Coordinates of N, CA, C and O in Angstrom, one line a residue:
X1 N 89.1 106.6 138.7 CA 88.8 105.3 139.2 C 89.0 104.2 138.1 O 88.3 104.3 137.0
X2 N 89.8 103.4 138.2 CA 90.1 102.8 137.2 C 89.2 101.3 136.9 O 89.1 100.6 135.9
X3 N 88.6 100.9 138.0 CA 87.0 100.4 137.6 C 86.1 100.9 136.8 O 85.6 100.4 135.8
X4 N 85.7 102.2 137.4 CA 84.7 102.6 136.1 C 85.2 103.0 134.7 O 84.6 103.2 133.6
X5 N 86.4 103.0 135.0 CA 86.8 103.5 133.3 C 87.1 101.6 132.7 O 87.5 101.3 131.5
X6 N 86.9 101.0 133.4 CA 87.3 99.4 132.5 C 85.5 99.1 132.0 O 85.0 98.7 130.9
X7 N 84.7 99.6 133.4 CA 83.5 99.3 132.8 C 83.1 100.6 131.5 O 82.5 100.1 130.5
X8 N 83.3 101.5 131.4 CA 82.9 102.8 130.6 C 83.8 101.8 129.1 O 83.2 101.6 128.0
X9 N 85.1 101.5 129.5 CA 85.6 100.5 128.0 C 84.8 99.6 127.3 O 84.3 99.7 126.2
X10 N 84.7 98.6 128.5 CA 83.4 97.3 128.1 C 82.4 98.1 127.4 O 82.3 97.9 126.2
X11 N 81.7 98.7 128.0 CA 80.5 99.3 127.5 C 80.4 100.0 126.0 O 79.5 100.0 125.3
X12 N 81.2 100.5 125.8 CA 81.5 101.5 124.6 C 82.1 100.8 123.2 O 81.6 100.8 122.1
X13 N 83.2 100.2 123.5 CA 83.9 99.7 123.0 C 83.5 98.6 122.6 O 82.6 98.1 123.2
X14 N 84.1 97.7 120.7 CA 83.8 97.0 120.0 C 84.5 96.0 120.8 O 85.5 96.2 121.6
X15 N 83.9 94.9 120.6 CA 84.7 93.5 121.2 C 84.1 92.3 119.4 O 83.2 92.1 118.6
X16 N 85.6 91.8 119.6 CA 85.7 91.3 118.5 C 86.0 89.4 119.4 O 86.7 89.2 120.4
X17 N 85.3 88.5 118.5 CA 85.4 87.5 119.2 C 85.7 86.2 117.7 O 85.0 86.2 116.7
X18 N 87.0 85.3 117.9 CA 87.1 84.8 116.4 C 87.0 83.0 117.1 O 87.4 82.3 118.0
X19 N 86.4 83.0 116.2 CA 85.7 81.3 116.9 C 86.1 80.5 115.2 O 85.9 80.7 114.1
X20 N 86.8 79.4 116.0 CA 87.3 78.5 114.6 C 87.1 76.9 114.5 O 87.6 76.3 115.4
X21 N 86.8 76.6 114.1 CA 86.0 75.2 113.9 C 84.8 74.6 114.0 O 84.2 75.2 114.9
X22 N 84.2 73.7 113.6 CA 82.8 73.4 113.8 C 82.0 73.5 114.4 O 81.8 72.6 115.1
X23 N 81.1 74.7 114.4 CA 80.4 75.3 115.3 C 79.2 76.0 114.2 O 79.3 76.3 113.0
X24 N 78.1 76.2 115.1 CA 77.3 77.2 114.8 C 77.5 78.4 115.0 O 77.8 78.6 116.2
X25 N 77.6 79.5 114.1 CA 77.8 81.1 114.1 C 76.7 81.4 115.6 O 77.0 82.3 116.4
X26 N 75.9 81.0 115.7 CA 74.7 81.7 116.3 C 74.7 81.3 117.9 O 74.5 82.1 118.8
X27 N 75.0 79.9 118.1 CA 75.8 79.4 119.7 C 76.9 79.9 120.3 O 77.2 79.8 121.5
X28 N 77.6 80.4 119.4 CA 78.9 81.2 119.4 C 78.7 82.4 120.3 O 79.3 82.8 121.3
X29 N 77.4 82.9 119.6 CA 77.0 84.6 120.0 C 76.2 84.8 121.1 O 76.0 85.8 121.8
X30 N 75.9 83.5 121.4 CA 74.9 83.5 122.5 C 75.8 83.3 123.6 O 75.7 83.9 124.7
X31 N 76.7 82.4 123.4 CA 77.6 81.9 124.3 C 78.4 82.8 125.1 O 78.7 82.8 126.3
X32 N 78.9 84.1 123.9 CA 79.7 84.9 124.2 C 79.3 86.1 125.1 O 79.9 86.8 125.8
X33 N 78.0 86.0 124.7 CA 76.6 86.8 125.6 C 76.6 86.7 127.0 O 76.2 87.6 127.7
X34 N 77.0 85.6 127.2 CA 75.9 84.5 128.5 C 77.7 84.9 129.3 O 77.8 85.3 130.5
X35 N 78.4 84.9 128.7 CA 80.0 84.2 129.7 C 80.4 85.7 129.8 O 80.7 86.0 130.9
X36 N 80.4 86.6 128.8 CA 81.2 88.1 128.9 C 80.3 89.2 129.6 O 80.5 90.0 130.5
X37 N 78.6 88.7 128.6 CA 78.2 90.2 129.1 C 78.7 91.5 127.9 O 79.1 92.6 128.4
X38 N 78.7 91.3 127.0 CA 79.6 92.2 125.9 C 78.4 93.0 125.3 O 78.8 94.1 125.2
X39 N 77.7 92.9 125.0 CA 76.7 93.5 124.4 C 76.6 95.2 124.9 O 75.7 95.4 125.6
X40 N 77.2 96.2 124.7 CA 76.6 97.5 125.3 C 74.7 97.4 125.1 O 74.2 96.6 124.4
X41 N 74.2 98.2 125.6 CA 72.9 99.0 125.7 C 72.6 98.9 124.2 O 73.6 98.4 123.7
X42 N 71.7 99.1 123.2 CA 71.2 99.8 121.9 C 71.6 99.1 121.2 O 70.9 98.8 120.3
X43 N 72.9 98.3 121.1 CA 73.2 97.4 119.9 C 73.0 95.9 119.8 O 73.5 95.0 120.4
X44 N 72.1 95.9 118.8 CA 72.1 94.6 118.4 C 73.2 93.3 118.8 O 74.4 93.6 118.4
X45 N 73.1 92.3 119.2 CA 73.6 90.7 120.1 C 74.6 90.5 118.7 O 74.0 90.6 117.7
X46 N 75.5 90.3 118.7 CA 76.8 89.8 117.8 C 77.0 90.5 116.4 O 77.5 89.9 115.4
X47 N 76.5 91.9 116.5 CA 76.8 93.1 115.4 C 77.8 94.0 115.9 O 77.6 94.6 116.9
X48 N 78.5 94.1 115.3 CA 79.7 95.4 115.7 C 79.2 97.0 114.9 O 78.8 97.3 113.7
X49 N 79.2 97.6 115.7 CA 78.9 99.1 114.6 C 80.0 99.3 113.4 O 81.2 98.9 113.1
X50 N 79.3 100.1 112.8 CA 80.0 100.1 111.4 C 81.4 100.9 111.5 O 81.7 101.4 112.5
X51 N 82.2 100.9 110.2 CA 83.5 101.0 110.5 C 83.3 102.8 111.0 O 84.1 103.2 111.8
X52 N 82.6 103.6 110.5 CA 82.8 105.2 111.2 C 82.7 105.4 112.5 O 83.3 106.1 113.3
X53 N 81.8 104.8 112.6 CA 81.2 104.1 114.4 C 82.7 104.3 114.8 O 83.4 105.3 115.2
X54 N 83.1 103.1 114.5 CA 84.6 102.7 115.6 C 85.5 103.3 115.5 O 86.5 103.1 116.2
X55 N 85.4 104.3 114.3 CA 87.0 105.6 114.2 C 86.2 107.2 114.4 O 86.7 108.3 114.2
X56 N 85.0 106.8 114.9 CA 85.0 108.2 115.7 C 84.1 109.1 114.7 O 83.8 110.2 115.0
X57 N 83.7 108.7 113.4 CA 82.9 109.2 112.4 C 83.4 110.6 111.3 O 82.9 111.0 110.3
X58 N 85.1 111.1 112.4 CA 85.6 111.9 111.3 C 86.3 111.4 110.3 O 86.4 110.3 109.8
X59 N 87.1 112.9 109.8 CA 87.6 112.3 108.6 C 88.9 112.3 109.1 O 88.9 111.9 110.3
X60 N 90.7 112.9 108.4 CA 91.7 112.8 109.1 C 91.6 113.3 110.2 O 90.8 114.0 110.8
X61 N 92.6 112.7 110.6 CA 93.2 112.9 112.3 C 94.3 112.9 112.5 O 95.0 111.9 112.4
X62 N 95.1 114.3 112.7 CA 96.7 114.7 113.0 C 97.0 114.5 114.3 O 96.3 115.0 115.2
X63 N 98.3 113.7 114.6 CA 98.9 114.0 115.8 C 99.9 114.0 116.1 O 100.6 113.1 115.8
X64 N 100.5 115.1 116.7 CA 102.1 115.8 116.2 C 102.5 115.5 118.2 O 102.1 116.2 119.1
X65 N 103.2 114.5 118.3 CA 103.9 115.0 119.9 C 105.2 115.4 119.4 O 105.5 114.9 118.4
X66 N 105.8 116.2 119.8 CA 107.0 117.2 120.0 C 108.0 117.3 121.2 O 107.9 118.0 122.2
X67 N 108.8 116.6 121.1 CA 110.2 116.4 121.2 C 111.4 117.5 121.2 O 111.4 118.2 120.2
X68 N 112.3 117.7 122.1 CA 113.3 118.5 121.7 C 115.0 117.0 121.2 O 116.1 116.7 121.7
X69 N 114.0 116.8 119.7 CA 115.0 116.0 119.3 C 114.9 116.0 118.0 O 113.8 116.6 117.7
X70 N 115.6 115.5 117.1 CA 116.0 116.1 115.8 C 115.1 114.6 114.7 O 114.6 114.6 113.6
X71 N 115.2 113.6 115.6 CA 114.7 112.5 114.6 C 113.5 112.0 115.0 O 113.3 111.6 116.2
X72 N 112.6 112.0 114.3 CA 111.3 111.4 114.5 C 110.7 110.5 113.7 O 111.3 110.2 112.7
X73 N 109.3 109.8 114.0 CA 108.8 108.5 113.3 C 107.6 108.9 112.8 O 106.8 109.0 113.7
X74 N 107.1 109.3 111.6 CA 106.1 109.1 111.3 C 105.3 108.2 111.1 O 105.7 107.8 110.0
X75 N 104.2 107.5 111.4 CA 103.3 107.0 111.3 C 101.7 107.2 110.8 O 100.9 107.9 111.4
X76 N 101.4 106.5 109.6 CA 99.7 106.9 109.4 C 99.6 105.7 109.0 O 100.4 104.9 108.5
X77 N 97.9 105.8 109.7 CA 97.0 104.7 109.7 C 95.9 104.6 109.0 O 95.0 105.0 109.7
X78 N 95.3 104.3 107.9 CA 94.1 104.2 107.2 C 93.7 103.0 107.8 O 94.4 102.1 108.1
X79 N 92.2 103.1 107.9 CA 91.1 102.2 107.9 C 90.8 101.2 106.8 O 90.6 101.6 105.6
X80 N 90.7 99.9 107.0 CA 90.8 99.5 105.7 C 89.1 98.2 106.2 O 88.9 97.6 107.2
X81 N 88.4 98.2 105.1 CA 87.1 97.6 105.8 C 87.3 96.7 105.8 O 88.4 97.3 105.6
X82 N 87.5 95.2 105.8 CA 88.0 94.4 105.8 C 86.8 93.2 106.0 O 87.2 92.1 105.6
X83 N 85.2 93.3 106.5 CA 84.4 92.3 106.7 C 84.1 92.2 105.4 O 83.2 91.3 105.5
X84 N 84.2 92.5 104.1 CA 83.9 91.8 103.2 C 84.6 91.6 102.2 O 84.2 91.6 101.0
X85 N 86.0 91.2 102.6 CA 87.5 90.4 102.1 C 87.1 89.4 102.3 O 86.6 89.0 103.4
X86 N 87.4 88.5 101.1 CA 87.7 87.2 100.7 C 89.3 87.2 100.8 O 90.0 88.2 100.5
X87 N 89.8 86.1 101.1 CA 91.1 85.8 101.4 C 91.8 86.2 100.2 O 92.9 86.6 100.5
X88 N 91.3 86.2 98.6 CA 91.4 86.5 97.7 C 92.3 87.9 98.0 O 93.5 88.2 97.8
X89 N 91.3 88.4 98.3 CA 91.8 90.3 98.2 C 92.3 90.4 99.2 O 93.0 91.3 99.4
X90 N 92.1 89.4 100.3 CA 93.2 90.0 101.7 C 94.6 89.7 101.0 O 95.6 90.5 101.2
X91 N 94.7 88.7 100.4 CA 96.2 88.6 99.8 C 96.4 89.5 99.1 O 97.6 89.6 99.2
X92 N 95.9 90.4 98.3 CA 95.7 91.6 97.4 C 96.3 92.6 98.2 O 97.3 93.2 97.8
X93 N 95.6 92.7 99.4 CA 95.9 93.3 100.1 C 97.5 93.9 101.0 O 97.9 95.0 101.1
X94 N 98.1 92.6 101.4 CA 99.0 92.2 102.0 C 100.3 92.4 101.0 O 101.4 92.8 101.3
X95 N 99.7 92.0 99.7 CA 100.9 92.7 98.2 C 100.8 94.2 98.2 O 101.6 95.0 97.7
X96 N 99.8 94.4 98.8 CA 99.6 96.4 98.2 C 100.6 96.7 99.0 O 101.6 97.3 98.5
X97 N 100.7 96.3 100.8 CA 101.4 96.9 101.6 C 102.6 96.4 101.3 O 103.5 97.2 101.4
X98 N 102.9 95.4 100.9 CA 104.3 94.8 100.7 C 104.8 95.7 99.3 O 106.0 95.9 99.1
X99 N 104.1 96.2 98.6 CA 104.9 96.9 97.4 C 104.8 98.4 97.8 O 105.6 99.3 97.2
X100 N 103.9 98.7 98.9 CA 104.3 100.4 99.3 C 105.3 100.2 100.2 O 105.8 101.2 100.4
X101 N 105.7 99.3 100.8 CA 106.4 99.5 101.9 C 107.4 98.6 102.3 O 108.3 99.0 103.0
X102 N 107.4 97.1 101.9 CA 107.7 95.8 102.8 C 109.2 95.6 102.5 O 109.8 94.8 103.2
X103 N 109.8 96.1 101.6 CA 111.3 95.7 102.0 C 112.0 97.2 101.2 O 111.6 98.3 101.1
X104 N 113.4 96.5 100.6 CA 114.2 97.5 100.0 C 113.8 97.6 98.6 O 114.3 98.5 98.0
X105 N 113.0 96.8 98.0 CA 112.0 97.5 96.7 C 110.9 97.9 96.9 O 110.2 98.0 95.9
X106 N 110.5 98.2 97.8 CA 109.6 98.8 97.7 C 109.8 100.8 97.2 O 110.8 101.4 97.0
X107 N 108.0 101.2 97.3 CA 108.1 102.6 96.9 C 108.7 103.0 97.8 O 109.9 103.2 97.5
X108 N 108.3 103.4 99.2 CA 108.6 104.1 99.8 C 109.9 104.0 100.0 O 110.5 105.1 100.1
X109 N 110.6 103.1 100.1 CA 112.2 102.9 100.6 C 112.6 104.0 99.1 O 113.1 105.1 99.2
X110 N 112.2 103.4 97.9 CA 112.8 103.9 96.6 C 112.7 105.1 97.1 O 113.8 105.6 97.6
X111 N 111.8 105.8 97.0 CA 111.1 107.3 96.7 C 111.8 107.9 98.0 O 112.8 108.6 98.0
X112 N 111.1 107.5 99.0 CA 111.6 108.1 100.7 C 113.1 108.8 100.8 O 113.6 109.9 100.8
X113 N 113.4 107.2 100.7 CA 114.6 107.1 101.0 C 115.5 107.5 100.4 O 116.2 108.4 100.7
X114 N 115.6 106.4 99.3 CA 116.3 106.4 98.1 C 116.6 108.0 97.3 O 117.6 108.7 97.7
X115 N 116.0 108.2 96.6 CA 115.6 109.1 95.8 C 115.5 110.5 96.3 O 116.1 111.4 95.8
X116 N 114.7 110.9 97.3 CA 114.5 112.5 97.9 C 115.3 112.3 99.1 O 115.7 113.4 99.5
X117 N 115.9 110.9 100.0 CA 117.2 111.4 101.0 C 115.9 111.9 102.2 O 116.0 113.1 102.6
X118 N 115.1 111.4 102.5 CA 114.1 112.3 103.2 C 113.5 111.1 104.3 O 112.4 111.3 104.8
X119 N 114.4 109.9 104.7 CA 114.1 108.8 105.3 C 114.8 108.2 105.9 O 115.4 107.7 104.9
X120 N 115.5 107.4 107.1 CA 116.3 106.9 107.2 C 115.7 105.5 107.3 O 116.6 104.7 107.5
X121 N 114.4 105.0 107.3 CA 113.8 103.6 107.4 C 112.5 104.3 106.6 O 112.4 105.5 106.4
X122 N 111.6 103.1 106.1 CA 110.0 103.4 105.3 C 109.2 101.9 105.3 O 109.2 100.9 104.7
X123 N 108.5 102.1 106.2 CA 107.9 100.8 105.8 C 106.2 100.9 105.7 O 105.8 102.0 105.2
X124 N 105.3 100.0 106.0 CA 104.1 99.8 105.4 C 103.9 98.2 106.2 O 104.6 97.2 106.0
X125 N 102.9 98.3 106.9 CA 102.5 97.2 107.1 C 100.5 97.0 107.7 O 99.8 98.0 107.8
X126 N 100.0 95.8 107.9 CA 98.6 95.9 107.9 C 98.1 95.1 109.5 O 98.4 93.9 109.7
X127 N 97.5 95.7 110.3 CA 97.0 94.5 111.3 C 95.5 94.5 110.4 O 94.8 95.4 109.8
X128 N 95.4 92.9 110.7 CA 94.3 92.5 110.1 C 93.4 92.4 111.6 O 92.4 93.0 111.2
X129 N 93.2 92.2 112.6 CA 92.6 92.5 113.4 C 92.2 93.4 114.1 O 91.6 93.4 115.2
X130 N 92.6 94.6 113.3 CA 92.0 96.3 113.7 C 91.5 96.7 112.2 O 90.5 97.5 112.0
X131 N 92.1 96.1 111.0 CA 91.7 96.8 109.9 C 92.1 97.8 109.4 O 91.3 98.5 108.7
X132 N 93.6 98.5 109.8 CA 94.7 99.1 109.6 C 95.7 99.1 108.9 O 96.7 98.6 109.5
X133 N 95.8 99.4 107.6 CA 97.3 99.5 107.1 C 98.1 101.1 108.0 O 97.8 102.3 108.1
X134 N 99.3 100.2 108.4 CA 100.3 101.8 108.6 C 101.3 101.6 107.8 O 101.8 100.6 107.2
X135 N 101.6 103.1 107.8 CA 102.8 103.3 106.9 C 103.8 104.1 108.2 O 103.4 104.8 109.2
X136 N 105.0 103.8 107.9 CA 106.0 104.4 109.0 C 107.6 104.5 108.3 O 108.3 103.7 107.8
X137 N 107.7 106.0 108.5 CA 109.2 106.5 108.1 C 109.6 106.9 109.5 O 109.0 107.3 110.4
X138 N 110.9 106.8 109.3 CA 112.1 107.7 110.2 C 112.5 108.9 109.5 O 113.0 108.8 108.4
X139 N 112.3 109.9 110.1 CA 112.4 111.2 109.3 C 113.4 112.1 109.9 O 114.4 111.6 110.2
X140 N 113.3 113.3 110.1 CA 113.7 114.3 110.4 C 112.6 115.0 110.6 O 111.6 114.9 109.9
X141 N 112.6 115.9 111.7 CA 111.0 116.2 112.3 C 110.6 117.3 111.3 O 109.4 117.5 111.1
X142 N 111.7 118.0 110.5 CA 110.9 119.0 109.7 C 110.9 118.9 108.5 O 110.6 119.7 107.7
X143 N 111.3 117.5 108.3 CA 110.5 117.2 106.7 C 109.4 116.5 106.7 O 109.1 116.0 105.6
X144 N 108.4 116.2 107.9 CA 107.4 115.7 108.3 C 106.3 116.2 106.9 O 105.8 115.4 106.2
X145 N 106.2 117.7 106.8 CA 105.5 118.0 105.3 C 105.4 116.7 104.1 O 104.7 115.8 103.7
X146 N 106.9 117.5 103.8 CA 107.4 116.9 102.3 C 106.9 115.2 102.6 O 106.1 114.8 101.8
X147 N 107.4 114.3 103.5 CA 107.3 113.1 103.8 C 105.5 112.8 103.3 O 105.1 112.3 102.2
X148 N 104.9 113.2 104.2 CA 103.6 112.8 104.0 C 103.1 113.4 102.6 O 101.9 113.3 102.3
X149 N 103.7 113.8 102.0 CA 102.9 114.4 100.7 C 103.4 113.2 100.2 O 102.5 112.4 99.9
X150 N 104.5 112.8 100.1 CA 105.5 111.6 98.8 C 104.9 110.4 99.4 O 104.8 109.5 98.6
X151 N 104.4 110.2 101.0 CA 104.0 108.8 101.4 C 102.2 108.6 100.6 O 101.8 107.5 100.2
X152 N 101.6 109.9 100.5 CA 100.3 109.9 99.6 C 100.4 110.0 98.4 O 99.3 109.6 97.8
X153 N 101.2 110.3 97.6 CA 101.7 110.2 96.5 C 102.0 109.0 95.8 O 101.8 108.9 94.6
X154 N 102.6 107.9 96.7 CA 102.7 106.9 96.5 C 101.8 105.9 96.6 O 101.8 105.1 95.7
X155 N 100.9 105.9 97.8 CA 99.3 105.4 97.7 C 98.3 105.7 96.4 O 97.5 105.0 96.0
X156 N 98.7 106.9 96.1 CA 97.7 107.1 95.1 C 98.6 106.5 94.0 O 97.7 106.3 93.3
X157 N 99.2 106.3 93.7 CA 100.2 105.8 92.6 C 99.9 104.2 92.3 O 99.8 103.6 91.3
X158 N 99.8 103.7 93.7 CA 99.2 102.3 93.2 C 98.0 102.3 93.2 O 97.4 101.6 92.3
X159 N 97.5 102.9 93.9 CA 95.6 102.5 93.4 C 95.9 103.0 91.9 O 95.4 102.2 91.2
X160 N 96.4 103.7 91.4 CA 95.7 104.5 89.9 C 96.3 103.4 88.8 O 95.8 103.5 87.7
X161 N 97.3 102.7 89.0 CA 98.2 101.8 88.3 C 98.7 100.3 88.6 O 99.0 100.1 89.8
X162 N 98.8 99.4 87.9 CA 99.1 98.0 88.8 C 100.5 98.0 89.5 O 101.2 98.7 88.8
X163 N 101.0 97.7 90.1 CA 102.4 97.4 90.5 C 103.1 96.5 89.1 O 102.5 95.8 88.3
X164 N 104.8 97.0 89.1 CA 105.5 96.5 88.0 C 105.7 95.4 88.1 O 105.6 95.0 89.3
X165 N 106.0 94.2 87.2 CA 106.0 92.8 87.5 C 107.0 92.4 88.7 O 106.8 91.5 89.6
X166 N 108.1 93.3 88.6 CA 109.3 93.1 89.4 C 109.2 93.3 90.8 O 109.8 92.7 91.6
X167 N 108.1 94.6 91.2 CA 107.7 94.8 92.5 C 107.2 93.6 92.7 O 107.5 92.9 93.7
X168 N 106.5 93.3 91.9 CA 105.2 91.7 92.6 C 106.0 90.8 93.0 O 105.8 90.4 94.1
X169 N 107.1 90.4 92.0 CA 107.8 89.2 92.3 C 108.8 89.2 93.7 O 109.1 88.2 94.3
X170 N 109.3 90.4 94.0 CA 110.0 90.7 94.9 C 109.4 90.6 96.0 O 109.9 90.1 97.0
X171 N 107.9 91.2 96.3 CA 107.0 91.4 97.5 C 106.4 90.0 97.3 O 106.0 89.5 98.4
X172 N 106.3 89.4 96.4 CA 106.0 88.0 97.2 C 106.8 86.8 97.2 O 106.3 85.7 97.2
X173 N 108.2 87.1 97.1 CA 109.7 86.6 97.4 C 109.5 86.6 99.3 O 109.6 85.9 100.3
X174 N 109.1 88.2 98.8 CA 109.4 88.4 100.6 C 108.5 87.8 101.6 O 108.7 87.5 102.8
X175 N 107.0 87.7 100.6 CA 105.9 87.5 102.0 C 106.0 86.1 102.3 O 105.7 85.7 103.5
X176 N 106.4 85.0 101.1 CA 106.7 83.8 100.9 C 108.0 83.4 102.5 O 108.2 82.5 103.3
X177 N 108.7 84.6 102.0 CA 109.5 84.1 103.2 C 109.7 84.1 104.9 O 110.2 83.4 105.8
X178 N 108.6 85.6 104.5 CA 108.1 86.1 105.7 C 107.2 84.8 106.6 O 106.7 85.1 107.7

């Protein structure tokens, strides 16, 4: 029944509401109260549950669909917390993905692609309204392994070290243009 499954959504489900300009935070919440009805059962009036809450409380999550075809896309998603980013570090942010991923200097193109022949596209990018960086190559379905070790490899490579001046300047060549 596809009524009760919109209400089973409503009910369960985070609802995010972005209100911009001169206002009271607190008229906002009430407002949104009074007009949607959004509130599930148990939870506190204009709090969203915390970020494990909303990804289900485990830790990874593999998902392999299977194809009788030779080229496939990988994709991974990290959670990234995001309510207590200052625009500061969201730009911080938006450089991290732009130097793992955002053009043809980037790592992954270098490394993926470039270098191990194990890619035919690499990119990296972030929705800020789910709080997601993904990373996504075009692979070959059975180097799906090797791929994700060198796509973690590379994450860990920038948290442990700064980006080279040349990455920076390049990835914000690009976001500038973007």
């Amino acid at each position: 029944d596809p009524v009760a499954a919109w209400r089973d959504m409503v009910g369960a489900l985070p609802a995010r509401v972005f209100a911009v300009g001169d206002f009271v935070p607190e008229e906002v919440v009430r407002f949104v109260e009074r007009m949607f009805a959004l509130t599930p059962p148990g939870r506190p009036a204009g709090r969203a549950p915390p970020p494990a809450a909303r990804r289900g409380g485990g830790g990874d999550r593999v998902v392999v669909e299977k194809e009788s075809i030779s080229q496939s896309k990988l994709v991974s998603g990290r959670f990234v917390d995001l309510a207590n980013l200052g625009e500061r570090e969201f730009d911080a942010l938006r450089v991290f993905a732009g130097v793992l991923g955002g053009g043809f200097h980037s790592r992954l193109v270098q490394t993926v692609r470039g270098k191990h022949s194990l890619a035919y596209f690499a990119s990296s990018s972030h929705v800020r309204l789910r709080g997601v960086m993904y990373t996504s190559c075009g692979i070959y379905a059975a180097d799906r392994e090797k791929v994700c070790d060198l796509v973690e490899k590379e994450i860990a490579s920038l948290q442990q070290s700064p980006p080279k001046a040349e990455e920076l300047d390049q990835t914000k060549k690009l976001i500038i243009t973007s």
